[in-house]
Amino acid sequence: MKSDEPAFAPPSDADARRAKPAVICYPTDALARPDLATMQARRASATYRDTCVVLPRDARCVAVPAGGFFRITCPEGAQVGDLNLWSATDLSEHFYSGKTRALHGTHLSTGDRLWSRFPNLRPMATIMEDTLDWYGWDADGGSVHDVIGTRCDPYTGRLLSGVDYHYCCHSNLTRALADQTGLSLAEAEPLVHDVLNVFMCTGFTADTHQYFMKASPVRAGDYLEFFAEIDLIVGLSACPGGDCGDEHTSDKAACHPLVIDVFESNEPFTPPSPNAYDRSHGR
């Protein structure tokens, strides 16, 4: 925790330095916008393919074809989920939450895309519908579906509490990816990555600027639906924090299942190409 008092006196022009204008790091004016109308038309003719039930304090993976759709639904009590995405043809290409945050902001909703890691840096999925888009920003500066948090994990739990807890989202996703692919736990774990916190309500405190969570506004029937831009393996953990209104990484919270429904389309579709950078890196 940082000290409340600075170690050094402010310079005479401190106020002027603080008053410098904020500049957006990655202006997205030239970034191609997703064609949601075309996606919606494609969705209207798509057919149901599969349903995957994610049990409380567990995770599952499911394959979604490029040009298809997947919907994450909260069917019962309030529950948040940690989402991972991998390319079905190359597991090293996975969701890059940091760059997604830099392009779209700390919290995602309809029209935002989930981008893959370097060197591909291309859309993996696009959010098409969000039944929580009404929430906006609350008085605490909180909103839903964040790309801030990393995922609850056994290593931080051990560091802070001295206890081993095996049913956190990192471990859940590790088991699920191993089950889906046949990899060992040791092979699967390095492929698990930072997440989209589906349905989770989060922000930063105004005083200490610490990451906070509060009870999710999600209710039975709420969903987040995505268009699959490439062939995907979708991994989802039903967080041990339940609605994350109290704590996670324990068995204390009331937890509920989540559901992934998959739909596929027979209409032609060409996935986006990997990033066009030549990878010469100045050599």
mmCIF file of C-alpha atoms in Angstrom:
data_model
loop_
_atom_site.group_PDB
_atom_site.id
_atom_site.type_symbol
_atom_site.label_atom_id
_atom_site.label_comp_id
_atom_site.label_asym_id
_atom_site.label_seq_id
_atom_site.Cartn_x
_atom_site.Cartn_y
_atom_site.Cartn_z
ATOM 1 C CA MET A 1 0.000 0.000 0.000
ATOM 2 C CA LYS A 2 1.350 3.391 -0.933
ATOM 3 C CA SER A 3 1.991 5.937 1.804
ATOM 4 C CA ASP A 4 -0.642 8.634 2.284
ATOM 5 C CA GLU A 5 2.066 11.282 2.452
ATOM 6 C CA PRO A 6 4.560 11.882 -0.387
ATOM 7 C CA ALA A 7 8.241 11.590 0.412
ATOM 8 C CA PHE A 8 9.101 14.649 -1.682
ATOM 9 C CA ALA A 9 7.709 18.180 -1.664
ATOM 10 C CA PRO A 10 5.796 19.209 -4.805
ATOM 11 C CA PRO A 11 7.578 21.558 -7.243
ATOM 12 C CA SER A 12 6.350 25.116 -7.679
ATOM 13 C CA ASP A 13 4.589 24.201 -10.934
ATOM 14 C CA ALA A 14 2.888 21.078 -9.567
ATOM 15 C CA ASP A 15 -0.630 22.311 -10.330
ATOM 16 C CA ALA A 16 0.323 23.165 -13.902
ATOM 17 C CA ARG A 17 1.817 19.723 -14.414
ATOM 18 C CA ARG A 18 -1.338 18.072 -13.067
ATOM 19 C CA ALA A 19 -3.497 20.253 -15.334
ATOM 20 C CA LYS A 20 -2.034 18.853 -18.553
ATOM 21 C CA PRO A 21 -4.822 17.509 -20.792
ATOM 22 C CA ALA A 22 -5.503 13.792 -20.960
ATOM 23 C CA VAL A 23 -4.729 12.182 -24.334
ATOM 24 C CA ILE A 24 -6.317 8.933 -25.491
ATOM 25 C CA CYS A 25 -3.485 6.422 -25.922
ATOM 26 C CA TYR A 26 -5.063 4.488 -28.786
ATOM 27 C CA PRO A 27 -7.502 6.599 -30.827
ATOM 28 C CA THR A 28 -9.852 4.180 -32.585
ATOM 29 C CA ASP A 29 -11.311 6.482 -35.255
ATOM 30 C CA ALA A 30 -9.654 4.394 -37.975
ATOM 31 C CA LEU A 31 -10.582 1.064 -36.395
ATOM 32 C CA ALA A 32 -13.130 -0.797 -38.525
ATOM 33 C CA ARG A 33 -16.475 -1.043 -36.754
ATOM 34 C CA PRO A 34 -18.249 -4.409 -36.609
ATOM 35 C CA ASP A 35 -21.275 -4.720 -38.896
ATOM 36 C CA LEU A 36 -23.806 -5.561 -36.205
ATOM 37 C CA ALA A 37 -26.746 -5.442 -38.617
ATOM 38 C CA THR A 38 -25.189 -8.144 -40.809
ATOM 39 C CA MET A 39 -24.328 -10.197 -37.738
ATOM 40 C CA GLN A 40 -27.904 -9.925 -36.484
ATOM 41 C CA ALA A 41 -29.245 -11.054 -39.850
ATOM 42 C CA ARG A 42 -26.873 -14.006 -39.776
ATOM 43 C CA ARG A 43 -27.957 -14.801 -36.228
ATOM 44 C CA ALA A 44 -31.622 -14.903 -37.306
ATOM 45 C CA SER A 45 -30.902 -17.860 -39.612
ATOM 46 C CA ALA A 46 -28.442 -19.647 -37.309
ATOM 47 C CA THR A 47 -29.385 -23.006 -35.856
ATOM 48 C CA TYR A 48 -28.909 -24.346 -32.345
ATOM 49 C CA ARG A 49 -25.867 -26.591 -32.000
ATOM 50 C CA ASP A 50 -25.029 -27.282 -28.366
ATOM 51 C CA THR A 51 -25.579 -26.356 -24.719
ATOM 52 C CA CYS A 52 -22.875 -26.459 -22.078
ATOM 53 C CA VAL A 53 -23.769 -26.160 -18.379
ATOM 54 C CA VAL A 54 -21.009 -24.728 -16.194
ATOM 55 C CA LEU A 55 -21.499 -25.920 -12.624
ATOM 56 C CA PRO A 56 -20.756 -23.664 -9.635
ATOM 57 C CA ARG A 57 -17.050 -23.402 -8.773
ATOM 58 C CA ASP A 58 -16.165 -25.249 -11.968
ATOM 59 C CA ALA A 59 -15.441 -24.499 -15.626
ATOM 60 C CA ARG A 60 -16.201 -25.971 -19.023
ATOM 61 C CA CYS A 61 -14.927 -25.486 -22.542
ATOM 62 C CA VAL A 62 -16.934 -25.665 -25.741
ATOM 63 C CA ALA A 63 -16.026 -25.314 -29.430
ATOM 64 C CA VAL A 64 -17.671 -22.541 -31.459
ATOM 65 C CA PRO A 65 -17.138 -22.366 -35.252
ATOM 66 C CA ALA A 66 -16.143 -19.154 -37.010
ATOM 67 C CA GLY A 67 -19.269 -17.351 -38.158
ATOM 68 C CA GLY A 68 -21.269 -18.909 -35.327
ATOM 69 C CA PHE A 69 -22.519 -17.511 -32.044
ATOM 70 C CA PHE A 70 -22.372 -18.263 -28.345
ATOM 71 C CA ARG A 71 -24.569 -16.937 -25.575
ATOM 72 C CA ILE A 72 -23.627 -16.927 -21.883
ATOM 73 C CA THR A 73 -26.755 -16.959 -19.716
ATOM 74 C CA CYS A 74 -27.322 -16.688 -15.986
ATOM 75 C CA PRO A 75 -30.195 -19.178 -15.527
ATOM 76 C CA GLU A 76 -30.706 -19.052 -11.750
ATOM 77 C CA GLY A 77 -29.251 -16.851 -8.990
ATOM 78 C CA ALA A 78 -26.796 -14.013 -9.592
ATOM 79 C CA GLN A 79 -23.463 -15.435 -10.771
ATOM 80 C CA VAL A 80 -20.380 -14.017 -12.464
ATOM 81 C CA GLY A 81 -18.111 -15.886 -14.863
ATOM 82 C CA ASP A 82 -14.512 -15.679 -16.043
ATOM 83 C CA LEU A 83 -14.177 -16.044 -19.821
ATOM 84 C CA ASN A 84 -11.173 -17.295 -21.792
ATOM 85 C CA LEU A 85 -10.969 -17.629 -25.588
ATOM 86 C CA TRP A 86 -8.493 -19.650 -27.629
ATOM 87 C CA SER A 87 -8.116 -20.172 -31.343
ATOM 88 C CA ALA A 88 -9.265 -23.737 -31.971
ATOM 89 C CA THR A 89 -6.439 -24.205 -34.483
ATOM 90 C CA ASP A 90 -3.633 -22.622 -32.428
ATOM 91 C CA LEU A 91 -4.013 -22.454 -28.642
ATOM 92 C CA SER A 92 -1.155 -19.946 -28.405
ATOM 93 C CA GLU A 93 -3.490 -17.397 -30.006
ATOM 94 C CA HIS A 94 -5.723 -16.404 -27.149
ATOM 95 C CA PHE A 95 -7.677 -13.452 -25.794
ATOM 96 C CA TYR A 96 -5.615 -10.355 -24.943
ATOM 97 C CA SER A 97 -7.542 -8.512 -22.242
ATOM 98 C CA GLY A 98 -4.982 -5.723 -21.876
ATOM 99 C CA LYS A 99 -5.100 -4.644 -25.513
ATOM 100 C CA THR A 100 -8.884 -5.063 -25.561
ATOM 101 C CA ARG A 101 -9.016 -2.705 -22.565
ATOM 102 C CA ALA A 102 -6.721 -0.210 -24.295
ATOM 103 C CA LEU A 103 -8.932 -0.179 -27.411
ATOM 104 C CA HIS A 104 -12.422 -0.318 -25.871
ATOM 105 C CA GLY A 105 -12.097 0.726 -22.226
ATOM 106 C CA THR A 106 -12.269 -1.023 -18.876
ATOM 107 C CA HIS A 107 -15.760 -2.508 -19.349
ATOM 108 C CA LEU A 108 -17.253 -4.003 -22.514
ATOM 109 C CA SER A 109 -20.702 -4.098 -24.055
ATOM 110 C CA THR A 110 -22.486 -4.358 -27.410
ATOM 111 C CA GLY A 111 -20.235 -3.672 -30.395
ATOM 112 C CA ASP A 112 -16.959 -4.183 -28.522
ATOM 113 C CA ARG A 113 -14.567 -6.853 -29.719
ATOM 114 C CA LEU A 114 -12.323 -9.298 -27.897
ATOM 115 C CA TRP A 115 -8.870 -9.164 -29.490
ATOM 116 C CA SER A 116 -6.190 -11.847 -29.651
ATOM 117 C CA ARG A 117 -2.627 -11.619 -28.431
ATOM 118 C CA PHE A 118 0.416 -10.741 -30.533
ATOM 119 C CA PRO A 119 1.374 -11.447 -33.237
ATOM 120 C CA ASN A 120 -2.150 -12.028 -34.573
ATOM 121 C CA LEU A 121 -3.972 -9.124 -32.862
ATOM 122 C CA ARG A 122 -7.288 -9.699 -34.613
ATOM 123 C CA PRO A 123 -10.901 -9.893 -33.427
ATOM 124 C CA MET A 124 -11.757 -13.236 -31.852
ATOM 125 C CA ALA A 125 -15.361 -12.412 -30.911
ATOM 126 C CA THR A 126 -17.743 -9.455 -31.013
ATOM 127 C CA ILE A 127 -20.369 -8.713 -28.367
ATOM 128 C CA MET A 128 -23.744 -8.628 -30.114
ATOM 129 C CA GLU A 129 -26.229 -8.362 -27.269
ATOM 130 C CA ASP A 130 -25.915 -7.419 -23.606
ATOM 131 C CA THR A 131 -29.024 -7.459 -21.413
ATOM 132 C CA LEU A 132 -27.112 -5.510 -18.748
ATOM 133 C CA ASP A 133 -26.307 -2.583 -21.039
ATOM 134 C CA TRP A 134 -28.803 -0.519 -19.018
ATOM 135 C CA TYR A 135 -26.466 -0.521 -15.984
ATOM 136 C CA GLY A 136 -23.981 2.025 -17.282
ATOM 137 C CA TRP A 137 -21.877 3.517 -14.467
ATOM 138 C CA ASP A 138 -22.994 3.648 -10.840
ATOM 139 C CA ALA A 139 -22.216 6.158 -8.091
ATOM 140 C CA ASP A 140 -19.120 4.192 -7.026
ATOM 141 C CA GLY A 141 -17.697 4.271 -10.546
ATOM 142 C CA GLY A 142 -18.588 0.629 -11.103
ATOM 143 C CA SER A 143 -19.815 -1.057 -14.270
ATOM 144 C CA VAL A 144 -20.215 -4.601 -15.618
ATOM 145 C CA HIS A 145 -18.212 -6.991 -17.852
ATOM 146 C CA ASP A 146 -14.708 -5.777 -17.024
ATOM 147 C CA VAL A 147 -11.329 -6.424 -18.573
ATOM 148 C CA ILE A 148 -9.504 -5.130 -15.500
ATOM 149 C CA GLY A 149 -9.296 -8.127 -13.206
ATOM 150 C CA THR A 150 -6.989 -11.019 -13.888
ATOM 151 C CA ARG A 151 -9.041 -14.018 -12.552
ATOM 152 C CA CYS A 152 -9.017 -15.426 -9.039
ATOM 153 C CA ASP A 153 -6.128 -17.852 -8.684
ATOM 154 C CA PRO A 154 -4.514 -20.177 -6.122
ATOM 155 C CA TYR A 155 -1.188 -18.355 -6.145
ATOM 156 C CA THR A 156 -2.542 -14.999 -4.950
ATOM 157 C CA GLY A 157 -4.754 -16.863 -2.498
ATOM 158 C CA ARG A 158 -1.731 -18.633 -1.078
ATOM 159 C CA LEU A 159 0.220 -15.355 -0.965
ATOM 160 C CA LEU A 160 -2.468 -13.455 0.943
ATOM 161 C CA SER A 161 -4.021 -16.164 3.121
ATOM 162 C CA GLY A 162 -1.508 -18.998 3.297
ATOM 163 C CA VAL A 163 -4.229 -21.432 2.197
ATOM 164 C CA ASP A 164 -4.464 -23.543 -0.961
ATOM 165 C CA TYR A 165 -7.826 -23.214 -2.732
ATOM 166 C CA HIS A 166 -8.293 -25.323 -5.870
ATOM 167 C CA TYR A 167 -11.666 -24.150 -7.220
ATOM 168 C CA CYS A 168 -10.756 -20.597 -8.203
ATOM 169 C CA CYS A 169 -11.214 -19.515 -11.810
ATOM 170 C CA HIS A 170 -7.589 -20.052 -12.853
ATOM 171 C CA SER A 171 -7.611 -23.648 -11.657
ATOM 172 C CA ASN A 172 -11.123 -24.238 -12.997
ATOM 173 C CA LEU A 173 -10.101 -23.038 -16.466
ATOM 174 C CA THR A 174 -6.890 -25.089 -16.336
ATOM 175 C CA ARG A 175 -8.859 -28.279 -15.673
ATOM 176 C CA ALA A 176 -11.448 -27.413 -18.322
ATOM 177 C CA LEU A 177 -8.872 -26.735 -21.044
ATOM 178 C CA ALA A 178 -7.027 -29.940 -20.172
ATOM 179 C CA ASP A 179 -10.284 -31.897 -20.415
ATOM 180 C CA GLN A 180 -11.207 -30.264 -23.738
ATOM 181 C CA THR A 181 -7.847 -30.741 -25.444
ATOM 182 C CA GLY A 182 -6.241 -33.761 -23.780
ATOM 183 C CA LEU A 183 -3.346 -31.651 -22.536
ATOM 184 C CA SER A 184 -1.897 -32.308 -19.107
ATOM 185 C CA LEU A 185 -2.563 -29.772 -16.364
ATOM 186 C CA ALA A 186 1.057 -28.633 -16.651
ATOM 187 C CA GLU A 187 0.623 -28.047 -20.391
ATOM 188 C CA ALA A 188 -2.766 -26.382 -20.108
ATOM 189 C CA GLU A 189 -2.009 -23.974 -17.266
ATOM 190 C CA PRO A 190 0.325 -21.587 -19.174
ATOM 191 C CA LEU A 191 -2.388 -21.169 -21.823
ATOM 192 C CA VAL A 192 -4.952 -19.863 -19.294
ATOM 193 C CA HIS A 193 -4.976 -16.082 -19.464
ATOM 194 C CA ASP A 194 -6.544 -12.885 -18.172
ATOM 195 C CA VAL A 195 -10.282 -12.786 -18.626
ATOM 196 C CA LEU A 196 -13.440 -10.962 -19.495
ATOM 197 C CA ASN A 197 -15.288 -10.894 -16.182
ATOM 198 C CA VAL A 198 -18.778 -11.654 -17.446
ATOM 199 C CA PHE A 199 -21.589 -10.090 -15.343
ATOM 200 C CA MET A 200 -19.085 -8.900 -12.718
ATOM 201 C CA CYS A 201 -19.536 -5.337 -11.386
ATOM 202 C CA THR A 202 -16.194 -3.659 -10.733
ATOM 203 C CA GLY A 203 -14.282 -0.389 -10.713
ATOM 204 C CA PHE A 204 -11.570 1.525 -8.884
ATOM 205 C CA THR A 205 -12.079 3.255 -5.544
ATOM 206 C CA ALA A 206 -11.925 7.055 -5.646
ATOM 207 C CA ASP A 207 -9.542 7.338 -2.686
ATOM 208 C CA THR A 208 -6.998 4.514 -2.969
ATOM 209 C CA HIS A 209 -7.691 3.610 -6.631
ATOM 210 C CA GLN A 210 -7.897 -0.059 -5.737
ATOM 211 C CA TYR A 211 -9.791 -2.558 -7.832
ATOM 212 C CA PHE A 212 -13.157 -3.266 -6.205
ATOM 213 C CA MET A 213 -16.093 -5.574 -6.813
ATOM 214 C CA LYS A 214 -19.708 -5.309 -5.727
ATOM 215 C CA ALA A 215 -22.780 -7.511 -6.018
ATOM 216 C CA SER A 216 -23.527 -8.137 -9.682
ATOM 217 C CA PRO A 217 -26.821 -6.758 -11.021
ATOM 218 C CA VAL A 218 -27.297 -9.905 -13.120
ATOM 219 C CA ARG A 219 -30.566 -11.798 -12.661
ATOM 220 C CA ALA A 220 -31.977 -15.041 -14.025
ATOM 221 C CA GLY A 221 -32.403 -14.784 -17.782
ATOM 222 C CA ASP A 222 -29.729 -12.126 -18.371
ATOM 223 C CA TYR A 223 -27.210 -12.948 -21.069
ATOM 224 C CA LEU A 224 -24.221 -11.786 -23.075
ATOM 225 C CA GLU A 225 -24.111 -12.968 -26.695
ATOM 226 C CA PHE A 226 -21.071 -13.081 -28.978
ATOM 227 C CA PHE A 227 -20.323 -13.560 -32.669
ATOM 228 C CA ALA A 228 -17.338 -15.891 -33.216
ATOM 229 C CA GLU A 229 -14.892 -14.222 -35.609
ATOM 230 C CA ILE A 230 -12.606 -17.281 -35.768
ATOM 231 C CA ASP A 231 -12.861 -20.957 -34.805
ATOM 232 C CA LEU A 232 -12.875 -20.809 -31.022
ATOM 233 C CA ILE A 233 -12.534 -22.833 -27.889
ATOM 234 C CA VAL A 234 -14.570 -20.927 -25.314
ATOM 235 C CA GLY A 235 -13.732 -21.503 -21.652
ATOM 236 C CA LEU A 236 -15.960 -20.242 -18.843
ATOM 237 C CA SER A 237 -15.590 -20.547 -15.074
ATOM 238 C CA ALA A 238 -18.502 -20.025 -12.678
ATOM 239 C CA CYS A 239 -16.552 -17.970 -10.145
ATOM 240 C CA PRO A 240 -16.456 -19.164 -6.517
ATOM 241 C CA GLY A 241 -17.390 -15.590 -5.595
ATOM 242 C CA GLY A 242 -20.974 -16.102 -6.772
ATOM 243 C CA ASP A 243 -22.270 -12.568 -7.384
ATOM 244 C CA CYS A 244 -18.944 -11.208 -6.001
ATOM 245 C CA GLY A 245 -20.738 -9.048 -3.452
ATOM 246 C CA ASP A 246 -18.592 -10.352 -0.598
ATOM 247 C CA GLU A 247 -15.461 -12.326 -1.412
ATOM 248 C CA HIS A 248 -14.105 -14.888 -3.824
ATOM 249 C CA THR A 249 -11.514 -17.694 -3.748
ATOM 250 C CA SER A 250 -13.420 -19.544 -1.040
ATOM 251 C CA ASP A 251 -16.508 -21.672 -0.429
ATOM 252 C CA LYS A 252 -18.258 -18.870 1.449
ATOM 253 C CA ALA A 253 -20.415 -17.352 -1.316
ATOM 254 C CA ALA A 254 -23.634 -18.811 -2.690
ATOM 255 C CA CYS A 255 -22.842 -19.919 -6.245
ATOM 256 C CA HIS A 256 -24.994 -20.837 -9.222
ATOM 257 C CA PRO A 257 -24.503 -22.400 -12.667
ATOM 258 C CA LEU A 258 -23.968 -20.587 -15.940
ATOM 259 C CA VAL A 259 -24.965 -21.817 -19.407
ATOM 260 C CA ILE A 260 -23.266 -21.490 -22.801
ATOM 261 C CA ASP A 261 -25.520 -22.016 -25.836
ATOM 262 C CA VAL A 262 -23.852 -22.406 -29.232
ATOM 263 C CA PHE A 263 -25.442 -21.588 -32.592
ATOM 264 C CA GLU A 264 -23.957 -22.135 -36.047
ATOM 265 C CA SER A 265 -24.645 -20.634 -39.438
ATOM 266 C CA ASN A 266 -24.342 -22.188 -42.879
ATOM 267 C CA GLU A 267 -23.854 -18.814 -44.538
ATOM 268 C CA PRO A 268 -20.353 -18.220 -45.965
ATOM 269 C CA PHE A 269 -17.955 -16.391 -43.696
ATOM 270 C CA THR A 270 -14.269 -15.440 -43.962
ATOM 271 C CA PRO A 271 -12.487 -14.960 -40.611
ATOM 272 C CA PRO A 272 -10.359 -11.825 -40.159
ATOM 273 C CA SER A 273 -6.731 -12.207 -41.177
ATOM 274 C CA PRO A 274 -3.936 -11.985 -38.624
ATOM 275 C CA ASN A 275 -2.386 -8.559 -38.125
ATOM 276 C CA ALA A 276 -0.522 -7.302 -41.203
ATOM 277 C CA TYR A 277 2.596 -6.129 -39.358
ATOM 278 C CA ASP A 278 5.626 -7.711 -41.069
ATOM 279 C CA ARG A 279 7.265 -8.768 -37.776
ATOM 280 C CA SER A 280 10.691 -7.491 -38.868
ATOM 281 C CA HIS A 281 11.007 -5.435 -35.667
ATOM 282 C CA GLY A 282 13.428 -3.005 -37.287
ATOM 283 C CA ARG A 283 15.891 -5.624 -38.491
#
